[in-house]
Coordinates of C-alpha atoms in Angstrom, one line a residue:
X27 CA -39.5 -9.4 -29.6
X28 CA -38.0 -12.1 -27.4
X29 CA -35.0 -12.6 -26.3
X30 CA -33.3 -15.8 -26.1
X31 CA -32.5 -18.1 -23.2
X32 CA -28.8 -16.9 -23.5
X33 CA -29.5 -13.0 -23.5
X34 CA -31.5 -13.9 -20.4
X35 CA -29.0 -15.4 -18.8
X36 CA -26.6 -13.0 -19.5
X37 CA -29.2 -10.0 -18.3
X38 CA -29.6 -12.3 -15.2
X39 CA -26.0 -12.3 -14.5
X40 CA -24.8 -8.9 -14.9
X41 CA -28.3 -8.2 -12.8
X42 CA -26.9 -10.4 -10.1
X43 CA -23.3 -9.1 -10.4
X44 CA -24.5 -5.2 -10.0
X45 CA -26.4 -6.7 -7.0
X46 CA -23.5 -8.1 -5.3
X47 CA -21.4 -4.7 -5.8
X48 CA -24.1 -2.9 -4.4
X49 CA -24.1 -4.8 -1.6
X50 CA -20.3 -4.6 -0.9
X51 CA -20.6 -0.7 -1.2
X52 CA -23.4 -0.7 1.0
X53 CA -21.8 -2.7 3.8
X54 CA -18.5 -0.9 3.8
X55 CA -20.1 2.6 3.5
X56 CA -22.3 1.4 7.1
X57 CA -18.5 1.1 8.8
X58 CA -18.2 4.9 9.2
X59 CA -14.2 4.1 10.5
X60 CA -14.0 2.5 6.4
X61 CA -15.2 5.7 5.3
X62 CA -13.4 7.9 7.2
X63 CA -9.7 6.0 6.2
X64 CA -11.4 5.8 2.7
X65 CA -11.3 9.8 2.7
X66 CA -8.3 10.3 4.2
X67 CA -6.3 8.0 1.4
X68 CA -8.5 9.9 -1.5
X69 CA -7.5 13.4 0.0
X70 CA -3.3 12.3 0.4
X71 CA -3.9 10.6 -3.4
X72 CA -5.5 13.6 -4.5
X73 CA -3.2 16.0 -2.9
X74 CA -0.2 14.5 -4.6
X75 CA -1.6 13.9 -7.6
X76 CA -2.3 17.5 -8.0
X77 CA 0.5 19.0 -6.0
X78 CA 2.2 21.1 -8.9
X79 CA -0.9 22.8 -9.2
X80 CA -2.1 22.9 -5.0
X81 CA 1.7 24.1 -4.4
X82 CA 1.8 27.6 -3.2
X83 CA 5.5 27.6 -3.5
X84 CA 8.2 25.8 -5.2
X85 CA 8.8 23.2 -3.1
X86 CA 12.9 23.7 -3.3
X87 CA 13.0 27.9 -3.3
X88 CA 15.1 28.9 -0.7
X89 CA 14.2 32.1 1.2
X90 CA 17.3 32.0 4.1
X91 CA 15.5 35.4 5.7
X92 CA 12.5 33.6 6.4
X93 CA 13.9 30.4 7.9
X94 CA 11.9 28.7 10.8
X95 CA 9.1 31.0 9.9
X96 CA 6.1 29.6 12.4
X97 CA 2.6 29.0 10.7
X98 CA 0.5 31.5 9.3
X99 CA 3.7 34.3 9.6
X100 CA 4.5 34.4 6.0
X101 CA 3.8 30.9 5.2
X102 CA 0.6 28.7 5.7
X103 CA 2.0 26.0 7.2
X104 CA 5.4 27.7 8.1
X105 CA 9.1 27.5 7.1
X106 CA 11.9 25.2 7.3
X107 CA 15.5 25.6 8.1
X108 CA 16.0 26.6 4.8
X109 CA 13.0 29.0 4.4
X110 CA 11.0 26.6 2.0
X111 CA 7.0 26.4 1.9
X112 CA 6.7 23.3 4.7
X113 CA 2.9 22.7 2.8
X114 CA 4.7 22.9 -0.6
X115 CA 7.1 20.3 0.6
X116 CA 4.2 18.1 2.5
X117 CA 2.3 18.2 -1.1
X118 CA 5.1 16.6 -2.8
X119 CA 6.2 14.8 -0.1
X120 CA 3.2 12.9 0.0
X121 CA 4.3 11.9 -3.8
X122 CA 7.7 9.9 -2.6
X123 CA 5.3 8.2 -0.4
X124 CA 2.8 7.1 -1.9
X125 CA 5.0 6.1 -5.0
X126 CA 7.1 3.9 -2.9
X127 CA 4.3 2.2 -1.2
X128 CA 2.2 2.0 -4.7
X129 CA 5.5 0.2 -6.5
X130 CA 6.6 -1.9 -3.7
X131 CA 3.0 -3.1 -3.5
X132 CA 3.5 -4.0 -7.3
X133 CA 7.0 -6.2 -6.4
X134 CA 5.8 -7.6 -3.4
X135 CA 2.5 -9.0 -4.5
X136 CA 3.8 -9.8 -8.1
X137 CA 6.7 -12.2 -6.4
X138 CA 4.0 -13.7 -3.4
X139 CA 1.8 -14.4 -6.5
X140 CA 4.0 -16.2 -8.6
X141 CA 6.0 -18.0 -5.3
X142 CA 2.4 -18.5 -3.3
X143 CA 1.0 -20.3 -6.4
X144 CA 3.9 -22.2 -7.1
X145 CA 4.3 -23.4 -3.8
X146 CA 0.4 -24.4 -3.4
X147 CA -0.2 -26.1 -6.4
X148 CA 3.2 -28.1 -6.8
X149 CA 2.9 -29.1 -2.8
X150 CA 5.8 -31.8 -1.8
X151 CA 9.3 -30.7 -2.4
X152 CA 9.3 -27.3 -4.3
X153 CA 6.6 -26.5 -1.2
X154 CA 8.7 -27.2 1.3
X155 CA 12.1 -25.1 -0.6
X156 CA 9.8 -22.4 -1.1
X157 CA 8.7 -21.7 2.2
X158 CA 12.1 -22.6 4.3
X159 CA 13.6 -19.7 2.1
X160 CA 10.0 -17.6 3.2
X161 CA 11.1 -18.2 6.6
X162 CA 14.5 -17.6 6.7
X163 CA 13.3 -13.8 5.0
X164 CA 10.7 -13.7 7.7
X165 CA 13.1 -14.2 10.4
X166 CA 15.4 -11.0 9.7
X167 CA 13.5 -7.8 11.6
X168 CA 11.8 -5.8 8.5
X169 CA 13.9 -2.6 9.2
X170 CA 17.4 -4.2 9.3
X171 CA 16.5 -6.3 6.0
X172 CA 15.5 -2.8 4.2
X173 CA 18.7 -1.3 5.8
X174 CA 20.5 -4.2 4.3
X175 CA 19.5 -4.1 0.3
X176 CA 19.3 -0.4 0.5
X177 CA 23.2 -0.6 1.9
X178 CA 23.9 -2.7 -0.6
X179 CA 22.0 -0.6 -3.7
X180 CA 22.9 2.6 -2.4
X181 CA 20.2 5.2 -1.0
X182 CA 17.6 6.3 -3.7
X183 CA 14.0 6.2 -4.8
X184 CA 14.5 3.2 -6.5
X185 CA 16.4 0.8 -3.8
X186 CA 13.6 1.9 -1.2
X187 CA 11.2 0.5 -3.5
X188 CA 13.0 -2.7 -4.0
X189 CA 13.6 -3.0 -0.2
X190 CA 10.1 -2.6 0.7
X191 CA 8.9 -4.7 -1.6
X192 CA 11.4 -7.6 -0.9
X193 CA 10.7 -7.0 2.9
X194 CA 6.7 -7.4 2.0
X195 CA 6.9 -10.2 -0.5
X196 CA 7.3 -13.2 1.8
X197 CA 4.1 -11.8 4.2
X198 CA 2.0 -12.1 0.5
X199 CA 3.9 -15.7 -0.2
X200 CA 2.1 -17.0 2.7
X201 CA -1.0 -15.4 2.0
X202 CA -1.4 -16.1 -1.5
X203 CA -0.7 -20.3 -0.6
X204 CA -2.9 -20.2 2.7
X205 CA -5.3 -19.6 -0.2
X206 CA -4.4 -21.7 -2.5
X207 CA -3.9 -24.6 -0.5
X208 CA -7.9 -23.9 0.8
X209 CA -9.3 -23.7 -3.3
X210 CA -7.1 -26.2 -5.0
X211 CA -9.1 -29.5 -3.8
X212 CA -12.7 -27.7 -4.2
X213 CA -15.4 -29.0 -6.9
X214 CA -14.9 -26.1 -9.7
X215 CA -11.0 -27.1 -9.8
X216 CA -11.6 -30.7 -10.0
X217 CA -14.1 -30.0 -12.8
X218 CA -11.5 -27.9 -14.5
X219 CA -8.7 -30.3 -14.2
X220 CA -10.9 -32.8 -15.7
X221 CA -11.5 -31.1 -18.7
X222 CA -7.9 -30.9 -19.3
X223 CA -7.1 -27.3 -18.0
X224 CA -3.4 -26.4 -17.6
X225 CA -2.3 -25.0 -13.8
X226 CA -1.1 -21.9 -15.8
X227 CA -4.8 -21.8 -16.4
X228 CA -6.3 -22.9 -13.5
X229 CA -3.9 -20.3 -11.6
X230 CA -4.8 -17.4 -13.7
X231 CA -8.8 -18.1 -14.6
X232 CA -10.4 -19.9 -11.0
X233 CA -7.9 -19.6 -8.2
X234 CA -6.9 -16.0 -8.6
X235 CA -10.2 -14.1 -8.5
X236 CA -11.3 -16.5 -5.8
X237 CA -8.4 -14.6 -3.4
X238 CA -7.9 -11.4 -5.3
X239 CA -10.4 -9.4 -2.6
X240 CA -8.1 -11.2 -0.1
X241 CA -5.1 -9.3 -1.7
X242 CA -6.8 -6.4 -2.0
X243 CA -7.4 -6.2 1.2
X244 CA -4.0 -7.1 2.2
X245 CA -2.6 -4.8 0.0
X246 CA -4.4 -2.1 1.7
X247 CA -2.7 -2.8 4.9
X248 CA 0.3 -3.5 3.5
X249 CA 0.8 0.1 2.3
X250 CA 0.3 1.7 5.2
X251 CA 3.6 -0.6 6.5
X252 CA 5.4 0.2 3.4
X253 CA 4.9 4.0 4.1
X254 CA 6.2 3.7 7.5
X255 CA 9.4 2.0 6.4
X256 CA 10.0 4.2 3.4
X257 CA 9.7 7.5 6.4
X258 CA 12.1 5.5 8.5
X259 CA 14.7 4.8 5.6
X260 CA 14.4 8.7 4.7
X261 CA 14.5 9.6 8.3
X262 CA 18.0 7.6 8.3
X263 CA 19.2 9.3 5.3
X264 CA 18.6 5.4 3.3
X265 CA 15.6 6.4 1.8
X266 CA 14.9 9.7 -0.9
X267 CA 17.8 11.7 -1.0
X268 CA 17.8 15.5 -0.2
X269 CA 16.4 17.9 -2.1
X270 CA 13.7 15.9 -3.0
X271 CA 10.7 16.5 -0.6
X272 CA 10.3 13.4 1.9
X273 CA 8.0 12.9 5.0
X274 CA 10.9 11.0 6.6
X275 CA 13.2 13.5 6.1
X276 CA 11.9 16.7 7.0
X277 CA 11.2 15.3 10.2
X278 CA 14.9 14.1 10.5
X279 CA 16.1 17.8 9.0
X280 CA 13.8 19.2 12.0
X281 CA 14.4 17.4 14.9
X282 CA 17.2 20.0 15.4
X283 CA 15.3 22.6 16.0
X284 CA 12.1 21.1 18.3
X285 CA 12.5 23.7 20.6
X286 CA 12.5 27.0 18.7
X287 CA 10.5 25.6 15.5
X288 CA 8.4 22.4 16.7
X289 CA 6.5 22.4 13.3
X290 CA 9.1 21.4 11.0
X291 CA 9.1 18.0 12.6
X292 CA 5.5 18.0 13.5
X293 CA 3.5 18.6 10.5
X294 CA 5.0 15.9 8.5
X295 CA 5.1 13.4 11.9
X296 CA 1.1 14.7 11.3
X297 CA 1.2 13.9 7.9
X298 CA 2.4 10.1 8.2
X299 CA 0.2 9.7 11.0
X300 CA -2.7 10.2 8.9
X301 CA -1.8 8.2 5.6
X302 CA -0.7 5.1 7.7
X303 CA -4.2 5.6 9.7
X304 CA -6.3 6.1 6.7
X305 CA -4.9 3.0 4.5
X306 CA -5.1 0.9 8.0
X307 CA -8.7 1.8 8.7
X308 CA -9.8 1.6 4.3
X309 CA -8.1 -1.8 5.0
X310 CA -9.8 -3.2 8.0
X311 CA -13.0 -1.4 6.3
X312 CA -12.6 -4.3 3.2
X313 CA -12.1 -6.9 4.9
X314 CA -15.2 -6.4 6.7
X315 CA -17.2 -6.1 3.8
X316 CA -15.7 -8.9 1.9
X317 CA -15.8 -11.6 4.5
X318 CA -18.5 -13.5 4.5
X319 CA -18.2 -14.4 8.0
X320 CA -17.7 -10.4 8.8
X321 CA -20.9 -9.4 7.2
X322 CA -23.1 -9.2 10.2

C-alpha cells in the first residue's frame, strides 16, 4: 500500500522533530556541569516530593532530652534546639522551597508574558509606559522590594510567593520584548499578518514557541534566585512562619548555637547551597544546548 504525499510529510516531520530532540539531549548530556546540576535538581525534586515517606521522623516531634544532638548520635543528620530530626526537617524543608520558587516562577513569567508582548507588539506609547514602570521596579534593590510587599501582606507562604514573583516579573518583561521586538518584523509574521491573523494569534501561535526555550532557560535561572530570596525572607522571620520546616529558618533558629552545635545552621546553609547550584548549572546547561550560536 502507499501512502500519500501528506502521511509522508507528516512521517517526515515528526522524523525530523525526534531528530532535533535528540540532538538537544545529546548536546546537553556532553556538558557534564548540565548533568551534574540536572541531578542535583531531580534528587531536591525527588526528595521533597517523597518526603512523608523518606522522613525518618516527624518533622515537628519534639524530643527536649535530645536537643543539639550532633550527627549520627541518635539522629542521622542530628538534632535541633528543639530535638527534631534536622533530615526530617531538610526533607520538607526542601518543599517550602521549591514551592515558592515553582509558583513565583508561574507569577513572574505569566505577568513578563502578557506585559513583554504587549509592550513589543503595540511599540510607541503603551511601549514606552510599560517599560518606564519596568524600570522604576528594577530600580528598588530585590531584597528591600520583597521586604516591602511581604510587610505589607504580612509574613506567610503566600506573600513570599507574591513577592518573588513581583520582584522577578520585570527581569522576564524585558526578556520576553527583547524577543519580541527581534521576531515581530521576520518573514513567517509578515505572512501571518497578511492572511488576516489577529496579534492574540500571532502572540500565542508564532512568537511564543519561537522564545519559549529562551524562557525556559531563564526560568531555570531564575529559580535558583527565587530560592535565595525565599531563604533570606525566612531567615528574617518574613518568609514561612515557624513550625513549618524552612531552609531559611533553621539556619536563623541555629545561628545561636554555632559554637556548641555548628550543624543546625550548616546542613541547611549545605542544603541551599546545592539547590541554587544545581538549578544555576541545569540553567547555564540549556542555554548551551539551545543556542544556536552555543552549539559548538
Amino acid at each position: 500500500m502507499r501512502l500519500s504525499s501528506k502521511t509522508r510529510g507528516l512521517g517526515a516531520s515528526e522524523s525530523v522533530h525526534r531528530t532535533g530532540i535528540q540532538q538537544l539531549v545529546q548536546r546537553f548530556a556532553r556538558n557534564q556541569l548540565a548533568v551534574v546540576g540536572f541531578i542535583l535538581v531531580l534528587a531536591i525534586s525527588l526528595a521533597a516530593v517523597f518526603a512523608p515517606v523518606l522522613a525518618p521522623h516527624d518533622p515537628l516531634d519534639q524530643n527536649l532530652p535530645l536537643k543539639r544532638s550532633l550527627p549520627g548520635q541518635h539522629f542521622v543528620l542530628g538534632a535541633d534546639e528543639f530535638g527534631r530530626d534536622i533530615l526530617s526537617r531538610l526533607l520538607f524543608g526542601g518543599r517550602s522551597a521549591l514551592l515558592v520558587g515553582v509558583l513565583s516562577f508561574a507569577v513572574a513569567a505569566s505577568i513578563g508574558l502578557v506585559l513583554g508582548m504587549v509592550s513589543g507588539v503595540a511599540a510607541g506609547i503603551v511601549d514606552d509606559v510599560i517599560m518606564r514602570l519596568n524600570d522604576i521596579v528594577l530600580a528598588f534593590p530585590y531584597l528591600l522590594l520583597a521586604l516591602l510587599i511581604v510587610t505589607a501582606l504580612g509574613p506567610s507562604v503566600l506573600s513570599t510567593t507574591i513577592a518573588v514573583g513581583l520582584w522577578g516579573a520585570p527581569s522576564f518583561v524585558r526578556l520576553v520584548r527583547a524577543e519580541v521586538i527581534a521576531l515581530r518584523n521576520r518573514e513567517f509574521i509578515e505572512a501571518a499578518r497578511a492572511v488576516g491573523a489577529r496579534s492574540s494569534a500571532i502572540m500565542v501561535r508564532h512568537l511564543l514557541p519561537n522564545f519559549a526555550g529562551s524562557l525556559i532557560t531563564f526560568g531555570t535561572l531564575f529559580m535558583a534566585r527565587a530560592i535565595l530570596v525565599e531563604a533570606a525572607l525566612s531567615f528574617l522571620g518574613l518568609g514561612v512562619q515557624p513550625p513549618t520546616p524552612s531552609w531559611g529558618l533553621m539556619v536563623s533558629s541555629g545561628r545561636d548555637f554555632l559554637r556548641v552545635a555548628p550543624h543546625i545552621s550548616t546542613l541547611p546553609g549545605i542544603a541551599i547551597m546545592l539547590a541554587v547550584l544545581g538549578f544555576n548549572l541545569l540553567g547555564d546547561g540549556l542555554r548551551d544546548a539551545l543556542d544556536p550560536k552555543l552549539r559548538n
